[in-house]
mmCIF file of C-alpha atoms in Angstrom:
data_model
loop_
_atom_site.group_PDB
_atom_site.id
_atom_site.type_symbol
_atom_site.label_atom_id
_atom_site.label_comp_id
_atom_site.label_asym_id
_atom_site.label_seq_id
_atom_site.Cartn_x
_atom_site.Cartn_y
_atom_site.Cartn_z
ATOM 1 C CA VAL A 1 34.463 -13.716 -11.756
ATOM 2 C CA GLN A 2 31.044 -12.749 -13.947
ATOM 3 C CA THR A 3 33.605 -13.319 -16.534
ATOM 4 C CA LEU A 4 34.406 -17.227 -15.438
ATOM 5 C CA LEU A 5 30.708 -17.696 -14.968
ATOM 6 C CA GLY A 6 29.813 -16.552 -18.557
ATOM 7 C CA ASN A 7 27.983 -13.764 -17.453
ATOM 8 C CA ILE A 8 29.552 -11.112 -19.719
ATOM 9 C CA GLY A 9 29.093 -10.429 -22.835
ATOM 10 C CA MET A 10 25.695 -12.364 -23.249
ATOM 11 C CA LEU A 11 22.481 -10.572 -23.743
ATOM 12 C CA GLY A 12 20.967 -9.919 -20.576
ATOM 13 C CA GLY A 13 24.239 -10.722 -18.916
ATOM 14 C CA GLY A 14 26.636 -8.798 -17.109
ATOM 15 C CA MET A 15 27.276 -6.923 -13.652
ATOM 16 C CA GLN A 16 24.823 -5.178 -11.150
ATOM 17 C CA ALA A 17 25.664 -2.876 -8.496
ATOM 18 C CA LEU A 18 24.085 -2.749 -5.391
ATOM 19 C CA ARG A 19 23.890 -0.081 -3.391
ATOM 20 C CA GLY A 20 21.672 1.173 -0.919
ATOM 21 C CA HIS A 21 19.677 3.422 -3.421
ATOM 22 C CA SER A 22 18.521 2.258 -7.415
ATOM 23 C CA ASN A 23 19.961 5.543 -8.730
ATOM 24 C CA ILE A 24 22.719 7.115 -6.730
ATOM 25 C CA GLN A 25 24.139 8.604 -9.851
ATOM 26 C CA GLY A 26 20.861 10.059 -10.907
ATOM 27 C CA LEU A 27 20.505 11.987 -7.299
ATOM 28 C CA THR A 28 23.522 12.951 -7.447
ATOM 29 C CA ASP A 29 23.949 14.643 -10.796
ATOM 30 C CA LEU A 30 19.918 16.111 -10.129
ATOM 31 C CA GLY A 31 21.261 17.802 -7.144
ATOM 32 C CA LEU A 32 18.956 15.693 -4.954
ATOM 33 C CA MET A 33 21.269 14.939 -2.318
ATOM 34 C CA SER A 34 20.946 16.923 0.692
ATOM 35 C CA ASN A 35 24.383 18.383 1.151
ATOM 36 C CA LEU A 36 25.499 18.056 -2.603
ATOM 37 C CA ILE A 37 24.237 20.712 -5.681
ATOM 38 C CA PRO A 38 24.295 19.776 -9.305
ATOM 39 C CA GLY A 39 27.800 18.854 -10.330
ATOM 40 C CA TYR A 40 29.065 16.737 -7.447
ATOM 41 C CA LEU A 41 29.808 20.260 -6.206
ATOM 42 C CA ASN A 42 29.351 20.480 -1.834
ATOM 43 C CA LEU A 43 26.787 23.003 -0.157
ATOM 44 C CA PRO A 44 28.818 25.333 2.078
ATOM 45 C CA VAL A 45 28.477 24.994 5.815
ATOM 46 C CA GLU A 46 27.911 27.219 8.559
ATOM 47 C CA LYS A 47 31.441 27.896 9.084
ATOM 48 C CA GLU A 48 32.291 28.925 5.772
ATOM 49 C CA PRO A 49 30.647 32.342 5.686
ATOM 50 C CA ASP A 50 31.755 33.758 2.299
ATOM 51 C CA TYR A 51 33.000 32.740 -0.516
ATOM 52 C CA ALA A 52 36.762 32.829 0.041
ATOM 53 C CA SER A 53 36.810 30.117 2.621
ATOM 54 C CA TYR A 54 34.554 27.657 0.843
ATOM 55 C CA ILE A 55 36.828 27.748 -2.140
ATOM 56 C CA ALA A 56 39.848 27.663 -0.208
ATOM 57 C CA LYS A 57 38.714 24.240 1.463
ATOM 58 C CA ARG A 58 37.583 22.534 -1.584
ATOM 59 C CA GLN A 59 40.523 24.101 -3.697
ATOM 60 C CA PHE A 60 42.861 21.773 -5.312
ATOM 61 C CA LYS A 61 45.896 21.552 -3.711
ATOM 62 C CA PRO A 62 49.031 19.040 -5.772
ATOM 63 C CA LEU A 63 50.772 16.970 -4.145
ATOM 64 C CA ARG A 64 54.126 17.115 -6.305
ATOM 65 C CA PRO A 65 54.500 19.547 -9.233
ATOM 66 C CA GLY A 66 52.802 19.576 -12.202
ATOM 67 C CA GLN A 67 50.017 17.355 -10.953
ATOM 68 C CA THR A 68 46.813 18.081 -12.373
ATOM 69 C CA SER A 69 43.351 17.066 -11.475
ATOM 70 C CA TYR A 70 39.750 17.476 -12.604
ATOM 71 C CA TRP A 71 39.025 18.744 -9.176
ATOM 72 C CA GLN A 72 41.325 21.415 -9.996
ATOM 73 C CA ASN A 73 38.350 23.223 -11.373
ATOM 74 C CA TYR A 74 36.604 23.256 -8.811
ATOM 75 C CA ASN A 75 35.861 27.461 -8.699
ATOM 76 C CA LYS A 76 34.697 27.118 -12.170
ATOM 77 C CA PHE A 77 32.306 24.536 -12.102
ATOM 78 C CA PHE A 78 31.108 26.391 -8.822
ATOM 79 C CA VAL A 79 31.133 29.909 -10.901
ATOM 80 C CA SER A 80 29.185 27.968 -13.513
ATOM 81 C CA PHE A 81 26.666 26.185 -11.762
ATOM 82 C CA GLN A 82 26.099 29.765 -9.754
ATOM 83 C CA LYS A 83 25.612 31.565 -13.082
ATOM 84 C CA MET A 84 23.241 28.893 -14.334
ATOM 85 C CA MET A 85 21.109 29.431 -11.198
ATOM 86 C CA TRP A 86 21.225 33.094 -11.321
ATOM 87 C CA GLY A 87 21.865 34.486 -14.309
ATOM 88 C CA ASP A 88 23.366 38.332 -14.207
ATOM 89 C CA LYS A 89 22.483 38.404 -10.371
ATOM 90 C CA ALA A 90 25.900 36.340 -10.038
ATOM 91 C CA THR A 91 28.969 38.165 -10.236
ATOM 92 C CA LYS A 92 32.210 38.496 -9.135
ATOM 93 C CA GLU A 93 31.233 41.341 -6.942
ATOM 94 C CA ASN A 94 29.064 39.839 -5.179
ATOM 95 C CA ASP A 95 30.903 36.563 -4.994
ATOM 96 C CA TRP A 96 29.056 34.570 -7.337
ATOM 97 C CA ALA A 97 25.403 34.846 -4.940
ATOM 98 C CA TYR A 98 27.187 32.810 -2.658
ATOM 99 C CA ASP A 99 25.528 34.326 0.074
ATOM 100 C CA TYR A 100 22.290 33.012 -1.615
ATOM 101 C CA LEU A 101 23.283 29.234 -1.196
ATOM 102 C CA PRO A 102 22.065 27.714 2.418
ATOM 103 C CA LYS A 103 24.833 26.964 4.704
ATOM 104 C CA LEU A 104 24.666 23.398 6.435
ATOM 105 C CA ASP A 105 24.490 22.995 10.199
ATOM 106 C CA VAL A 106 25.099 19.353 9.951
ATOM 107 C CA PRO A 107 26.629 16.892 7.100
ATOM 108 C CA THR A 108 23.742 16.201 5.660
ATOM 109 C CA TYR A 109 19.762 16.901 5.909
ATOM 110 C CA ASP A 110 17.722 13.378 4.770
ATOM 111 C CA VAL A 111 14.107 13.502 5.133
ATOM 112 C CA ILE A 112 14.213 11.630 8.268
ATOM 113 C CA ARG A 113 16.203 13.853 10.026
ATOM 114 C CA GLY A 114 14.152 16.569 9.055
ATOM 115 C CA PHE A 115 11.118 14.761 10.536
ATOM 116 C CA GLU A 116 12.780 14.071 13.765
ATOM 117 C CA LEU A 117 13.892 18.360 14.291
ATOM 118 C CA ALA A 118 10.877 19.050 13.196
ATOM 119 C CA LYS A 119 9.198 16.865 15.879
ATOM 120 C CA GLN A 120 12.213 18.686 18.357
ATOM 121 C CA GLY A 121 11.143 21.816 17.546
ATOM 122 C CA LYS A 122 14.371 22.235 16.105
ATOM 123 C CA MET A 123 13.538 23.212 12.558
ATOM 124 C CA THR A 124 10.640 24.969 11.234
ATOM 125 C CA GLY A 125 11.108 25.079 7.669
ATOM 126 C CA TYR A 126 12.730 23.071 4.660
ATOM 127 C CA ILE A 127 13.151 24.220 0.708
#
């Protein structure tokens, strides 16, 4: 539609994505979403007490033989992130410092929810 209207390829023309936030890409890349760490990796939840259960839920499962996916490297991305965060403390022996990460008990904590939980006495701290 924008091409038909003549808005593509012109100085100052183009399309602007309309979203709930002006820079959702930046929020997710920097790890500012309450349920993600940088690299679009999910934070663990309480039902994933160890590294094996965390990776098992997120590991790429091909639907047909020979299928590939960017996310088949999830394990490598996670290990890389943990090594960047914790350096020599993230080792295979300690499951790449998996225990250092918080485990979410709800899908998402945003600022408003945090204040509501604090008011109800259900949350006493926020990192």
